[in-house]
DNA sequence: TTCTAGACTTGTAATCAGCAAG
DNA sequence: CTTGCTGATTACAAGTCTAGAA
């Protein structure tokens, strides 16, 4: 172990799930050895068969390979709402023209005269055919995928073989920005080996580029965790291939995140007292900072970095809220000082909420709004960097997003305490768990569109419940009958029969209860997505402790992937764990 | 001090796979 | 044996936050 000391590592003794978070560098390095096979590139373009035609102005027209490829991207999306949107069409058309020959360019002058239906039908038929393949063919494909996974899906980092998250380079296509994205429909170009940077250790076997090509660069930077990167052409941002959440490097980071949130727990009272005090500050910037922090804490708003105008959809977070996003009501119904929030947040998901606030906050907001236009910033003296600098001074490692983690996790813990009753059945406990999870999802505004099949699936479940009810009443009648029989005969056989029937009734009652529980759960979950908070905000040790305390099988709350991601917590947390 | 590139986390949507019902 | 539904998995977009250049 001396060699580790000499290169800046020290031993950490916490034992975690078969591996240790053992060697933590003190010099910012993330690994000592990294070997991998590089990325899987997108398959090359396969030209359409001759009988699949593109029509312009009603007449068939053979396109050059480059123009045809981009046309197929559009054809594949023909049934999607995107292709009806003006911006999407405009951006697509503009980028498509860049791929055309000059001849094509002069001929094709109007997107509305382009007919992609034959191409679209062809792809639909293809995917239909794929579904219709025989078992053997499907198996063959599965085996081939498995082989690729085995070859490219793993790497060696330090002493461990680790699963890679995304080892495939994103294929070319049309950019699908969310919300009103000004760049939707633009061509996402094909990534070639010459665009790709490989990161691995010097003393590893370097990944080989395909025959006749070369990587853009091979570097050996152990201060970062990525294996492969390339620059994407829509926003000019960098994309990475990184390890799976089950990996040591991700797990340890995740653990750290929750430890930071727990440190916040210890000082949150002090911090709250401080920002309340700051509402009275003589300085505008301090008041703004304090009110913003109050929102972040109380409403779990995101920080709200500024974004470059025209480059992305117009969405905001706390620091970037504008005057038009809030309304003040001195009185609303039976409440005083109500603030109404209505804005588009991350992924253009609407945040709508009415919250009564303290008088002092309300008065401050009125002050911030004075002499401003709707499109002006609410917090004109504040941005995320100022806020985070302040937070950093209050607690080491504190940033705005830690509040979301902290509030989510503490809410789960409180709700679990409140909702779990010891004598409940396991399904009832699971319902309680999901309700606690739901409280968090609502806090974090993790909404979803009700599933398209929601009504139907509810109905199906109800039919099952009705059926079960019928079965139950029949079983009850039979039990009654058996009892009468037994009273008359007092025989061993009839006694047994009563027991059998009693068991049957009991089993059916249980099954009915479970179905009803399921129905309640699903109904309550109609517009709420639990996955995001479960995966990113809830300290898994809270859930593991709860599961251990109440003898609930862990599979009931974490599926396989989640158990892999949270292996460290499953290993670490005892039933008395306290966030 | 401000700006930007870079690295990493968080988020929804699309697709896949397995299974129960018809 | 197919079909249709559901939960799991994958894809990739969209955030946060930091560090270092200008």
Coordinates of C-alpha atoms (C1' of nucleotides) in Angstrom, one line a residue:
Chain A
X1 CA 0.0 0.0 0.0
X2 CA 3.0 2.3 0.3
X3 CA 2.9 2.9 -3.4
X4 CA -0.5 4.4 -3.0
X5 CA 0.7 6.7 -0.3
X6 CA 3.4 7.9 -2.5
X7 CA 1.0 8.8 -5.3
X8 CA -1.4 10.7 -3.1
X9 CA -3.9 8.1 -2.1
X10 CA -4.9 7.1 1.4
X11 CA -6.9 4.2 2.6
X12 CA -10.4 4.7 3.6
X13 CA -11.8 1.9 5.7
X14 CA -15.5 2.0 5.1
X15 CA -16.4 -1.4 3.6
X16 CA -19.0 -1.2 1.0
X17 CA -20.7 -4.0 -0.9
X18 CA -17.8 -6.2 -2.0
X19 CA -15.8 -3.2 -3.1
X20 CA -14.3 -0.5 -0.9
X21 CA -14.6 3.1 -1.5
X22 CA -11.1 2.4 -0.6
X23 CA -8.5 4.6 -2.1
X24 CA -9.4 8.2 -2.2
X25 CA -7.0 10.5 -3.9
X26 CA -6.1 13.7 -2.2
X27 CA -4.8 15.3 -5.4
X28 CA -8.1 15.3 -7.3
X29 CA -7.3 12.3 -9.5
X30 CA -10.2 10.0 -10.1
X31 CA -8.4 6.8 -11.1
X32 CA -4.9 5.3 -11.6
X33 CA -5.7 2.8 -14.3
X34 CA -8.3 2.9 -17.1
X35 CA -8.6 0.6 -20.0
X36 CA -11.5 0.3 -22.5
X37 CA -12.4 -0.7 -26.0
X38 CA -13.6 2.8 -27.1
X39 CA -17.1 3.6 -28.4
X40 CA -19.4 1.7 -30.8
X41 CA -19.9 4.0 -33.7
X42 CA -23.3 4.6 -35.4
X43 CA -23.8 2.1 -38.3
X44 CA -23.1 3.6 -41.7
X45 CA -26.0 4.8 -43.8
X46 CA -27.7 2.2 -45.9
X47 CA -29.3 3.7 -49.0
X48 CA -32.9 3.0 -49.7
X49 CA -33.9 0.2 -52.1
X50 CA -34.8 1.4 -55.6
X51 CA -38.5 0.9 -55.2
X52 CA -38.8 3.3 -52.3
X53 CA -39.2 6.7 -53.8
X54 CA -39.2 10.3 -52.8
X55 CA -41.7 12.6 -54.6
X56 CA -41.2 16.2 -55.3
X57 CA -44.2 18.1 -56.6
X58 CA -45.9 14.8 -57.3
X59 CA -43.1 13.4 -59.4
X60 CA -40.6 10.7 -58.2
X61 CA -37.1 12.1 -57.7
X62 CA -33.9 10.1 -57.0
X63 CA -31.9 11.8 -54.3
X64 CA -28.1 11.8 -53.7
X65 CA -27.0 9.6 -50.9
X66 CA -26.3 12.5 -48.6
X67 CA -29.7 14.3 -49.2
X68 CA -31.5 10.9 -49.0
X69 CA -30.1 10.1 -45.6
X70 CA -31.3 13.4 -44.2
X71 CA -34.7 12.9 -45.9
X72 CA -35.0 9.6 -44.1
X73 CA -34.6 11.2 -40.8
X74 CA -37.6 13.4 -41.5
X75 CA -39.6 10.5 -43.0
X76 CA -39.0 8.5 -39.8
X77 CA -40.6 11.3 -37.8
X78 CA -43.5 11.9 -40.1
X79 CA -46.1 10.7 -37.6
X80 CA -44.6 12.9 -34.9
X81 CA -46.0 16.2 -33.9
X82 CA -42.6 17.7 -34.4
X83 CA -42.9 17.6 -38.2
X84 CA -46.0 19.8 -38.0
X85 CA -44.1 22.6 -36.2
X86 CA -42.9 25.6 -38.2
X87 CA -39.6 25.9 -36.5
X88 CA -38.8 22.2 -36.8
X89 CA -39.7 22.3 -40.5
X90 CA -37.7 25.5 -41.2
X91 CA -34.6 24.2 -39.4
X92 CA -34.8 20.8 -41.0
X93 CA -35.3 22.3 -44.5
X94 CA -32.4 24.7 -44.0
X95 CA -30.0 21.9 -42.9
X96 CA -31.3 19.5 -45.5
X97 CA -30.5 21.9 -48.3
X98 CA -26.9 22.0 -47.1
X99 CA -26.6 18.3 -47.9
X100 CA -28.2 18.6 -51.4
X101 CA -26.3 18.7 -54.7
X102 CA -26.6 22.0 -56.5
X103 CA -29.0 20.3 -58.9
X104 CA -31.2 19.1 -56.0
X105 CA -31.0 22.5 -54.5
X106 CA -32.4 24.2 -57.5
X107 CA -35.1 21.7 -58.0
X108 CA -36.3 21.4 -54.4
X109 CA -37.5 24.8 -53.4
X110 CA -40.5 24.1 -51.2
X111 CA -40.8 21.6 -48.3
X112 CA -44.6 21.4 -48.6
X113 CA -44.1 19.9 -52.1
X114 CA -41.9 17.1 -50.7
X115 CA -43.6 13.8 -50.2
X116 CA -41.9 11.4 -47.8
X117 CA -44.8 9.0 -47.3
X118 CA -43.3 6.1 -49.3
X119 CA -40.2 6.3 -47.3
X120 CA -42.2 6.5 -44.1
X121 CA -44.3 3.5 -45.1
X122 CA -41.1 1.6 -45.9
X123 CA -39.7 2.2 -42.4
X124 CA -42.9 1.2 -40.8
X125 CA -43.0 -2.0 -42.8
X126 CA -39.4 -2.6 -41.7
X127 CA -40.1 -2.3 -38.0
X128 CA -43.2 -4.4 -38.5
X129 CA -41.0 -7.1 -40.1
X130 CA -38.6 -6.9 -37.2
X131 CA -41.5 -7.6 -34.9
X132 CA -42.6 -10.5 -37.0
X133 CA -39.1 -12.2 -37.1
X134 CA -38.9 -15.8 -35.9
X135 CA -37.7 -16.7 -32.5
X136 CA -34.4 -17.9 -33.9
X137 CA -33.7 -14.6 -35.8
X138 CA -34.6 -12.7 -32.7
X139 CA -32.3 -14.8 -30.6
X140 CA -29.5 -14.3 -33.1
X141 CA -29.9 -10.5 -32.8
X142 CA -30.0 -10.7 -29.0
X143 CA -26.8 -12.8 -29.0
X144 CA -25.1 -10.3 -31.2
X145 CA -26.1 -7.4 -28.9
X146 CA -24.9 -9.4 -26.0
X147 CA -21.5 -9.9 -27.7
X148 CA -21.2 -6.2 -28.4
X149 CA -22.1 -5.5 -24.8
X150 CA -19.5 -7.9 -23.5
X151 CA -16.8 -6.4 -25.8
X152 CA -17.6 -2.7 -25.5
X153 CA -19.9 -2.4 -22.5
X154 CA -17.2 -2.8 -19.8
X155 CA -14.0 -1.2 -18.9
X156 CA -11.3 -1.7 -16.2
X157 CA -11.0 1.1 -13.8
X158 CA -8.3 0.5 -11.2
X159 CA -8.9 -3.0 -9.9
X160 CA -12.5 -3.3 -11.0
X161 CA -14.3 -4.3 -14.2
X162 CA -17.1 -1.7 -14.5
X163 CA -20.2 -1.4 -16.6
X164 CA -20.1 1.6 -19.0
X165 CA -23.3 3.7 -19.1
X166 CA -23.6 4.6 -22.8
X167 CA -20.9 3.1 -25.0
X168 CA -22.6 3.9 -28.3
X169 CA -22.0 7.1 -30.1
X170 CA -25.3 8.9 -30.8
X171 CA -26.4 8.3 -34.4
X172 CA -27.1 11.2 -36.7
X173 CA -30.7 12.5 -36.8
X174 CA -32.9 15.5 -36.3
X175 CA -32.5 17.4 -33.1
X176 CA -35.5 16.9 -30.8
X177 CA -35.3 19.9 -28.5
X178 CA -38.0 20.0 -25.8
X179 CA -40.6 22.8 -25.4
X180 CA -40.3 25.7 -27.8
X181 CA -36.7 25.0 -28.7
X182 CA -35.4 27.4 -31.4
X183 CA -33.1 24.7 -32.8
X184 CA -35.5 21.8 -33.1
X185 CA -35.3 20.0 -36.5
X186 CA -31.6 20.9 -37.1
X187 CA -29.4 18.1 -38.4
X188 CA -27.4 16.4 -35.7
X189 CA -24.5 15.3 -37.8
X190 CA -22.7 11.9 -37.8
X191 CA -19.8 11.6 -35.5
X192 CA -16.7 10.2 -37.1
X193 CA -13.6 8.7 -35.3
X194 CA -11.8 12.0 -36.2
X195 CA -14.3 13.8 -33.9
X196 CA -13.7 11.5 -31.0
X197 CA -11.4 12.0 -28.0
X198 CA -10.4 8.9 -26.1
X199 CA -9.4 9.0 -22.5
X200 CA -7.6 6.1 -20.9
X201 CA -4.4 5.4 -19.0
X202 CA -1.1 5.5 -20.6
X203 CA -0.2 2.0 -19.6
X204 CA -3.5 0.5 -20.8
X205 CA -4.2 -1.1 -24.2
X206 CA -5.6 1.8 -26.2
X207 CA -8.8 1.4 -28.2
X208 CA -8.2 1.1 -31.9
X209 CA -10.0 3.3 -34.4
X210 CA -11.7 1.5 -37.3
X211 CA -9.5 0.6 -40.2
X212 CA -8.2 3.6 -42.1
X213 CA -9.4 6.2 -39.6
X214 CA -7.9 7.9 -36.6
X215 CA -9.1 9.4 -33.3
X216 CA -9.1 13.1 -32.9
X217 CA -7.0 12.6 -29.8
X218 CA -6.0 10.0 -27.2
X219 CA -5.4 11.6 -23.8
X220 CA -4.6 10.4 -20.4
X221 CA -6.4 12.6 -18.0
X222 CA -7.1 11.0 -14.7
X223 CA -8.7 14.1 -13.2
X224 CA -11.9 13.3 -15.1
X225 CA -14.1 10.2 -15.2
X226 CA -15.1 10.1 -18.8
X227 CA -13.8 7.5 -21.3
X228 CA -14.8 9.1 -24.6
X229 CA -16.0 12.6 -25.6
X230 CA -17.0 14.5 -28.7
X231 CA -18.5 17.9 -29.5
X232 CA -22.1 17.9 -30.6
X233 CA -22.9 20.3 -33.4
X234 CA -26.3 21.7 -32.3
X235 CA -25.2 23.6 -29.2
X236 CA -21.5 23.0 -29.5
X237 CA -21.5 21.2 -26.2
X238 CA -19.4 18.2 -25.3
X239 CA -20.9 14.8 -24.9
X240 CA -19.4 12.0 -22.9
X241 CA -19.2 8.3 -22.4
X242 CA -19.1 7.6 -18.7
X243 CA -19.6 4.7 -16.3
X244 CA -22.9 3.1 -15.2
X245 CA -24.5 4.3 -12.0
X246 CA -23.5 1.0 -10.4
X247 CA -19.8 1.8 -10.7
X248 CA -17.6 2.7 -7.8
X249 CA -16.9 6.1 -9.1
X250 CA -20.6 7.1 -9.5
X251 CA -21.6 5.4 -6.3
X252 CA -19.1 7.2 -4.3
X253 CA -20.1 10.5 -5.7
X254 CA -23.7 9.7 -5.0
X255 CA -22.9 8.9 -1.4
X256 CA -21.0 12.1 -1.1
X257 CA -24.0 14.0 -2.4
X258 CA -26.2 12.7 0.4
X259 CA -23.5 13.3 3.0
X260 CA -23.4 16.9 2.0
X261 CA -27.2 17.0 2.3
X262 CA -26.9 15.5 5.8
X263 CA -24.4 18.2 6.8
X264 CA -27.0 20.8 5.6
X265 CA -29.5 19.1 7.9
X266 CA -27.2 19.9 10.9
X267 CA -27.1 23.6 10.1
X268 CA -30.3 24.3 8.3
X269 CA -31.9 26.0 11.3
X270 CA -29.1 28.5 11.5
X271 CA -29.3 29.1 7.8
X272 CA -33.0 29.7 7.9
X273 CA -32.7 32.1 10.8
X274 CA -30.1 33.9 8.8
X275 CA -32.1 34.4 5.6
X276 CA -35.1 35.4 7.5
X277 CA -33.0 38.0 9.1
X278 CA -31.7 39.1 5.7
X279 CA -35.2 39.9 4.6
X280 CA -34.7 43.0 6.7
X281 CA -31.4 43.9 5.2
X282 CA -30.7 47.5 4.1
X283 CA -29.1 46.1 1.0
X284 CA -31.3 45.2 -2.0
X285 CA -29.0 42.4 -3.1
X286 CA -29.0 40.8 0.3
X287 CA -32.8 40.9 0.4
X288 CA -33.1 39.4 -3.0
X289 CA -30.6 36.7 -2.1
X290 CA -32.6 35.9 1.0
X291 CA -36.0 35.7 -0.7
X292 CA -34.6 33.6 -3.5
X293 CA -33.0 31.3 -1.0
X294 CA -36.4 31.0 0.9
X295 CA -38.0 29.9 -2.4
X296 CA -35.3 27.4 -3.1
X297 CA -35.6 26.0 0.4
X298 CA -39.4 26.1 0.8
X299 CA -40.5 25.3 -2.8
X300 CA -37.5 23.2 -3.9
X301 CA -36.9 25.4 -6.9
X302 CA -33.8 24.8 -9.0
X303 CA -31.1 27.4 -9.0
X304 CA -31.9 29.0 -12.4
X305 CA -28.7 29.7 -14.3
X306 CA -28.9 32.3 -17.1
X307 CA -29.2 30.8 -20.6
X308 CA -28.2 32.3 -23.8
X309 CA -31.2 33.8 -25.5
X310 CA -32.2 32.2 -28.8
X311 CA -30.1 29.1 -28.2
X312 CA -32.5 27.2 -26.0
X313 CA -36.2 27.1 -25.0
X314 CA -37.2 29.9 -22.7
X315 CA -37.2 28.2 -19.3
X316 CA -36.3 29.6 -15.8
X317 CA -35.4 28.6 -12.3
X318 CA -35.3 30.6 -9.1
X319 CA -32.6 33.2 -9.9
X320 CA -33.8 33.7 -13.4
X321 CA -37.5 34.2 -12.5
X322 CA -39.0 37.2 -14.3
X323 CA -41.7 39.6 -13.2
X324 CA -44.2 37.9 -15.5
X325 CA -43.8 34.6 -13.6
X326 CA -45.3 35.6 -10.3
X327 CA -48.4 37.3 -9.2
X328 CA -49.0 38.8 -5.8
X329 CA -52.3 38.6 -4.0
X330 CA -52.6 40.5 -0.7
X331 CA -55.7 38.5 -0.1
X332 CA -56.9 35.3 -1.7
X333 CA -59.9 33.4 -0.4
X334 CA -59.2 33.1 3.3
X335 CA -55.4 33.5 3.0
X336 CA -53.2 36.5 3.2
X337 CA -50.0 37.3 1.1
X338 CA -50.3 34.7 -1.5
X339 CA -47.7 34.4 -4.3
X340 CA -48.8 32.6 -7.5
X341 CA -46.0 31.0 -9.5
X342 CA -46.5 30.1 -13.1
X343 CA -43.4 29.4 -15.3
X344 CA -41.7 26.8 -17.4
X345 CA -38.9 25.0 -15.7
X346 CA -36.5 22.4 -16.8
X347 CA -37.6 20.5 -19.9
X348 CA -40.3 23.2 -20.2
X349 CA -42.4 21.5 -17.5
X350 CA -44.8 24.0 -16.1
X351 CA -44.5 24.9 -12.5
X352 CA -47.7 26.2 -11.1
X353 CA -48.2 26.9 -7.4
X354 CA -49.9 29.3 -5.1
X355 CA -48.2 29.8 -1.8
X356 CA -49.0 32.0 1.2
X357 CA -45.8 33.6 2.3
X358 CA -44.8 35.7 5.3
X359 CA -45.7 39.3 5.2
X360 CA -42.0 40.3 5.1
X361 CA -41.4 38.2 2.0
X362 CA -44.5 39.6 0.4
X363 CA -43.4 43.2 1.0
X364 CA -40.0 42.4 -0.4
X365 CA -41.5 41.0 -3.5
X366 CA -43.6 44.1 -4.0
X367 CA -40.4 46.1 -3.7
X368 CA -38.6 43.9 -6.2
X369 CA -41.4 44.4 -8.7
X370 CA -41.5 48.2 -8.5
X371 CA -41.0 50.0 -11.8
X372 CA -40.3 46.8 -13.8
X373 CA -41.7 45.4 -17.0
X374 CA -43.0 41.8 -17.2
X375 CA -39.9 40.6 -19.0
X376 CA -37.5 42.1 -16.4
X377 CA -35.7 39.8 -13.9
X378 CA -37.4 39.5 -10.5
X379 CA -34.1 39.2 -8.8
X380 CA -32.1 41.8 -10.8
X381 CA -29.2 41.9 -8.3
X382 CA -28.8 38.1 -8.1
X383 CA -27.6 35.2 -10.1
X384 CA -26.6 31.6 -9.3
X385 CA -23.0 32.4 -8.9
X386 CA -23.6 35.1 -6.3
X387 CA -26.0 32.8 -4.5
X388 CA -23.7 29.8 -4.5
X389 CA -20.8 31.9 -3.4
X390 CA -22.8 33.0 -0.4
X391 CA -23.9 29.4 0.3
X392 CA -20.4 28.2 0.1
X393 CA -19.5 30.6 2.9
X394 CA -22.3 29.3 5.1
X395 CA -21.4 25.7 4.7
X396 CA -18.6 23.9 2.9
X397 CA -19.8 22.3 -0.2
X398 CA -23.2 23.9 0.0
X399 CA -24.9 24.9 -3.3
X400 CA -28.5 25.6 -4.3
X401 CA -29.2 22.1 -5.4
X402 CA -28.3 20.6 -2.1
X403 CA -31.5 22.1 -0.7
X404 CA -33.5 20.0 -3.2
X405 CA -31.7 16.8 -2.1
X406 CA -32.0 17.7 1.6
X407 CA -35.7 18.6 1.5
X408 CA -36.5 15.6 -0.7
X409 CA -34.7 13.1 1.6
X410 CA -35.9 14.6 4.9
X411 CA -39.5 14.7 3.5
X412 CA -39.3 11.0 2.7
X413 CA -38.0 10.2 6.1
X414 CA -40.7 12.2 7.9
X415 CA -43.5 10.8 5.7
X416 CA -42.4 7.3 6.2
X417 CA -42.4 7.8 9.9
X418 CA -45.9 9.3 9.7
X419 CA -47.5 7.0 7.2
X420 CA -46.2 3.5 8.2
X421 CA -48.3 1.7 10.7
X422 CA -46.7 -1.4 12.2
X423 CA -49.7 -3.7 12.0
X424 CA -50.4 -3.1 8.3
X425 CA -49.9 -5.8 5.7
X426 CA -46.9 -5.6 3.3
X427 CA -48.9 -4.3 0.4
X428 CA -50.3 -1.6 2.7
X429 CA -46.8 -0.7 3.7
X430 CA -45.8 -0.4 0.1
X431 CA -48.7 1.9 -0.5
X432 CA -47.5 4.0 2.4
X433 CA -44.0 4.0 0.9
X434 CA -45.3 5.1 -2.4
X435 CA -47.3 7.8 -0.8
X436 CA -44.2 9.1 1.0
X437 CA -42.3 9.0 -2.3
X438 CA -45.2 10.9 -3.9
X439 CA -45.0 13.7 -1.4
X440 CA -41.4 14.2 -2.5
X441 CA -42.3 14.0 -6.2
X442 CA -44.9 16.7 -5.7
X443 CA -42.4 18.9 -3.8
X444 CA -40.0 18.5 -6.7
X445 CA -42.7 19.0 -9.3
X446 CA -42.0 15.7 -11.0
X447 CA -45.1 15.6 -13.1
X448 CA -46.0 13.4 -15.9
X449 CA -48.7 13.5 -18.6
X450 CA -51.3 10.9 -17.6
X451 CA -50.4 7.8 -19.5
X452 CA -52.5 7.4 -22.7
X453 CA -53.8 4.1 -21.6
X454 CA -54.6 5.3 -18.0
X455 CA -58.4 5.1 -18.1
X456 CA -58.3 1.8 -19.7
X457 CA -55.8 0.2 -17.4
X458 CA -57.8 1.6 -14.4
X459 CA -60.9 -0.1 -15.9
X460 CA -59.1 -3.4 -16.3
X461 CA -58.0 -3.3 -12.7
X462 CA -61.5 -2.5 -11.6
X463 CA -62.8 -5.5 -13.6
X464 CA -60.3 -7.6 -11.7
X465 CA -61.5 -6.2 -8.4
X466 CA -65.1 -6.9 -9.3
X467 CA -64.3 -10.4 -10.2
X468 CA -62.4 -11.0 -7.0
X469 CA -65.3 -9.6 -5.0
X470 CA -67.7 -12.1 -6.7
X471 CA -65.3 -14.9 -5.9
X472 CA -65.1 -13.8 -2.4
X473 CA -68.8 -13.7 -1.8
X474 CA -69.1 -17.2 -3.3
X475 CA -66.3 -18.4 -1.0
X476 CA -68.0 -16.8 2.0
X477 CA -71.3 -18.6 1.2
X478 CA -69.4 -21.8 0.9
X479 CA -67.8 -21.2 4.2
X480 CA -71.2 -20.6 5.8
X481 CA -72.5 -23.8 4.2
X482 CA -69.5 -25.8 5.5
X483 CA -70.1 -24.4 9.0
X484 CA -73.7 -25.4 9.0
X485 CA -72.7 -28.8 7.7
X486 CA -70.2 -29.1 10.5
X487 CA -72.6 -28.1 13.2
X488 CA -74.9 -30.8 12.1
X489 CA -72.4 -33.6 11.7
X490 CA -69.6 -32.7 14.1
X491 CA -67.4 -34.9 11.9
X492 CA -63.6 -34.7 11.3
X493 CA -64.2 -34.4 7.6
X494 CA -66.6 -31.5 7.9
X495 CA -64.2 -29.8 10.3
X496 CA -61.5 -30.0 7.8
X497 CA -63.8 -28.6 5.2
X498 CA -64.6 -25.6 7.3
X499 CA -60.8 -24.9 7.7
X500 CA -60.3 -25.3 3.9
X501 CA -63.1 -22.8 3.2
X502 CA -61.9 -20.4 5.8
X503 CA -58.4 -20.4 4.3
X504 CA -59.9 -19.8 0.9
X505 CA -61.9 -16.8 2.2
X506 CA -58.8 -15.4 3.9
X507 CA -56.7 -15.7 0.7
X508 CA -59.4 -14.0 -1.4
X509 CA -59.8 -11.2 1.1
X510 CA -56.1 -10.6 1.0
X511 CA -56.0 -10.7 -2.8
X512 CA -58.9 -8.3 -3.0
X513 CA -57.2 -5.9 -0.5
X514 CA -54.0 -6.0 -2.6
X515 CA -55.9 -5.2 -5.8
X516 CA -57.6 -2.3 -4.1
X517 CA -54.4 -1.1 -2.8
X518 CA -52.9 -1.2 -6.3
X519 CA -55.8 0.7 -7.7
X520 CA -55.5 3.5 -5.1
X521 CA -51.8 3.7 -5.7
X522 CA -52.2 3.9 -9.5
X523 CA -55.0 6.5 -9.2
X524 CA -52.9 8.7 -6.9
X525 CA -50.0 8.3 -9.2
X526 CA -51.9 9.5 -12.3
X527 CA -50.0 12.7 -12.9
X528 CA -46.9 12.1 -10.8
X529 CA -43.6 10.5 -11.7
X530 CA -41.8 8.8 -8.8
X531 CA -38.7 7.6 -10.7
X532 CA -36.7 10.8 -10.8
X533 CA -36.9 11.5 -7.1
X534 CA -36.2 7.9 -6.3
X535 CA -33.1 7.9 -8.5
X536 CA -31.7 11.3 -7.8
X537 CA -33.0 12.9 -4.6
X538 CA -33.8 10.3 -2.0
X539 CA -31.0 9.0 0.2
X540 CA -31.3 5.3 -0.6
X541 CA -30.2 4.5 3.0
X542 CA -33.6 5.8 4.2
X543 CA -35.4 3.3 2.0
X544 CA -33.1 0.5 2.9
X545 CA -33.5 1.2 6.6
X546 CA -37.3 1.3 6.2
X547 CA -37.3 -2.0 4.3
X548 CA -35.2 -3.7 7.0
X549 CA -37.3 -2.3 9.8
X550 CA -40.6 -3.5 8.4
X551 CA -39.3 -6.7 6.7
X552 CA -40.4 -5.6 3.3
X553 CA -38.5 -7.3 0.5
X554 CA -36.3 -4.8 -1.1
X555 CA -37.5 -5.9 -4.6
X556 CA -40.8 -4.3 -3.8
X557 CA -39.3 -0.8 -3.8
X558 CA -36.2 -1.1 -6.0
X559 CA -36.0 -2.9 -9.3
X560 CA -32.8 -4.6 -10.5
X561 CA -31.2 -1.5 -11.9
X562 CA -32.0 0.5 -8.8
X563 CA -30.6 -2.2 -6.6
X564 CA -27.4 -2.1 -8.6
X565 CA -27.2 1.6 -8.4
X566 CA -27.8 1.6 -4.6
X567 CA -25.8 -1.4 -3.8
X568 CA -23.6 0.7 -1.6
X569 CA -26.6 1.8 0.5
X570 CA -28.1 -1.7 0.7
X571 CA -24.8 -2.8 2.1
X572 CA -24.3 0.1 4.4
X573 CA -27.6 1.0 6.0
X574 CA -29.1 -0.7 9.1
X575 CA -32.7 -0.4 10.2
X576 CA -31.9 2.4 12.6
X577 CA -30.2 4.6 9.9
X578 CA -31.2 8.2 10.3
X579 CA -30.7 10.7 7.5
Chain B
dT1 C1' -15.1 40.5 -12.4
dT2 C1' -17.1 38.3 -16.2
dC3 C1' -17.3 34.8 -19.5
dT4 C1' -17.1 30.3 -21.2
dA5 C1' -15.7 25.5 -21.7
dG6 C1' -16.0 21.5 -19.4
dA7 C1' -17.7 17.9 -16.4
dC8 C1' -21.0 16.0 -14.2
dT9 C1' -26.2 15.3 -12.5
dT10 C1' -31.0 15.4 -13.4
dG11 C1' -35.0 14.8 -16.4
dT12 C1' -38.5 13.2 -19.9
dA13 C1' -39.5 10.4 -23.9
dA14 C1' -38.8 6.5 -26.8
dT15 C1' -38.1 1.9 -27.2
dC16 C1' -37.7 -2.8 -25.6
dA17 C1' -38.9 -7.1 -23.5
dG18 C1' -41.6 -10.1 -20.9
dC19 C1' -46.0 -11.6 -19.7
dA20 C1' -51.0 -12.2 -19.1
dA21 C1' -55.3 -12.3 -21.6
dG22 C1' -57.9 -13.4 -25.5
Chain C
dC1 C1' -50.0 -17.9 -30.9
dT2 C1' -50.8 -13.2 -31.1
dT3 C1' -51.8 -8.9 -29.0
dG4 C1' -51.7 -5.4 -26.1
dC5 C1' -50.0 -3.6 -21.8
dT6 C1' -46.6 -2.6 -18.3
dG7 C1' -42.4 -1.9 -16.2
dA8 C1' -37.6 -1.8 -17.4
dT9 C1' -34.1 0.1 -20.0
dT10 C1' -32.0 3.2 -23.1
dA11 C1' -31.4 7.6 -25.4
dC12 C1' -30.2 11.9 -25.1
dA13 C1' -31.6 16.7 -23.8
dA14 C1' -31.3 20.0 -20.3
dG15 C1' -29.9 21.4 -16.1
dT16 C1' -26.1 22.7 -12.2
dC17 C1' -21.7 24.1 -10.9
dT18 C1' -16.6 24.8 -11.2
dA19 C1' -12.3 26.4 -12.9
dG20 C1' -9.6 29.1 -15.5
dA21 C1' -9.0 32.5 -19.2
dA22 C1' -9.7 37.1 -20.6

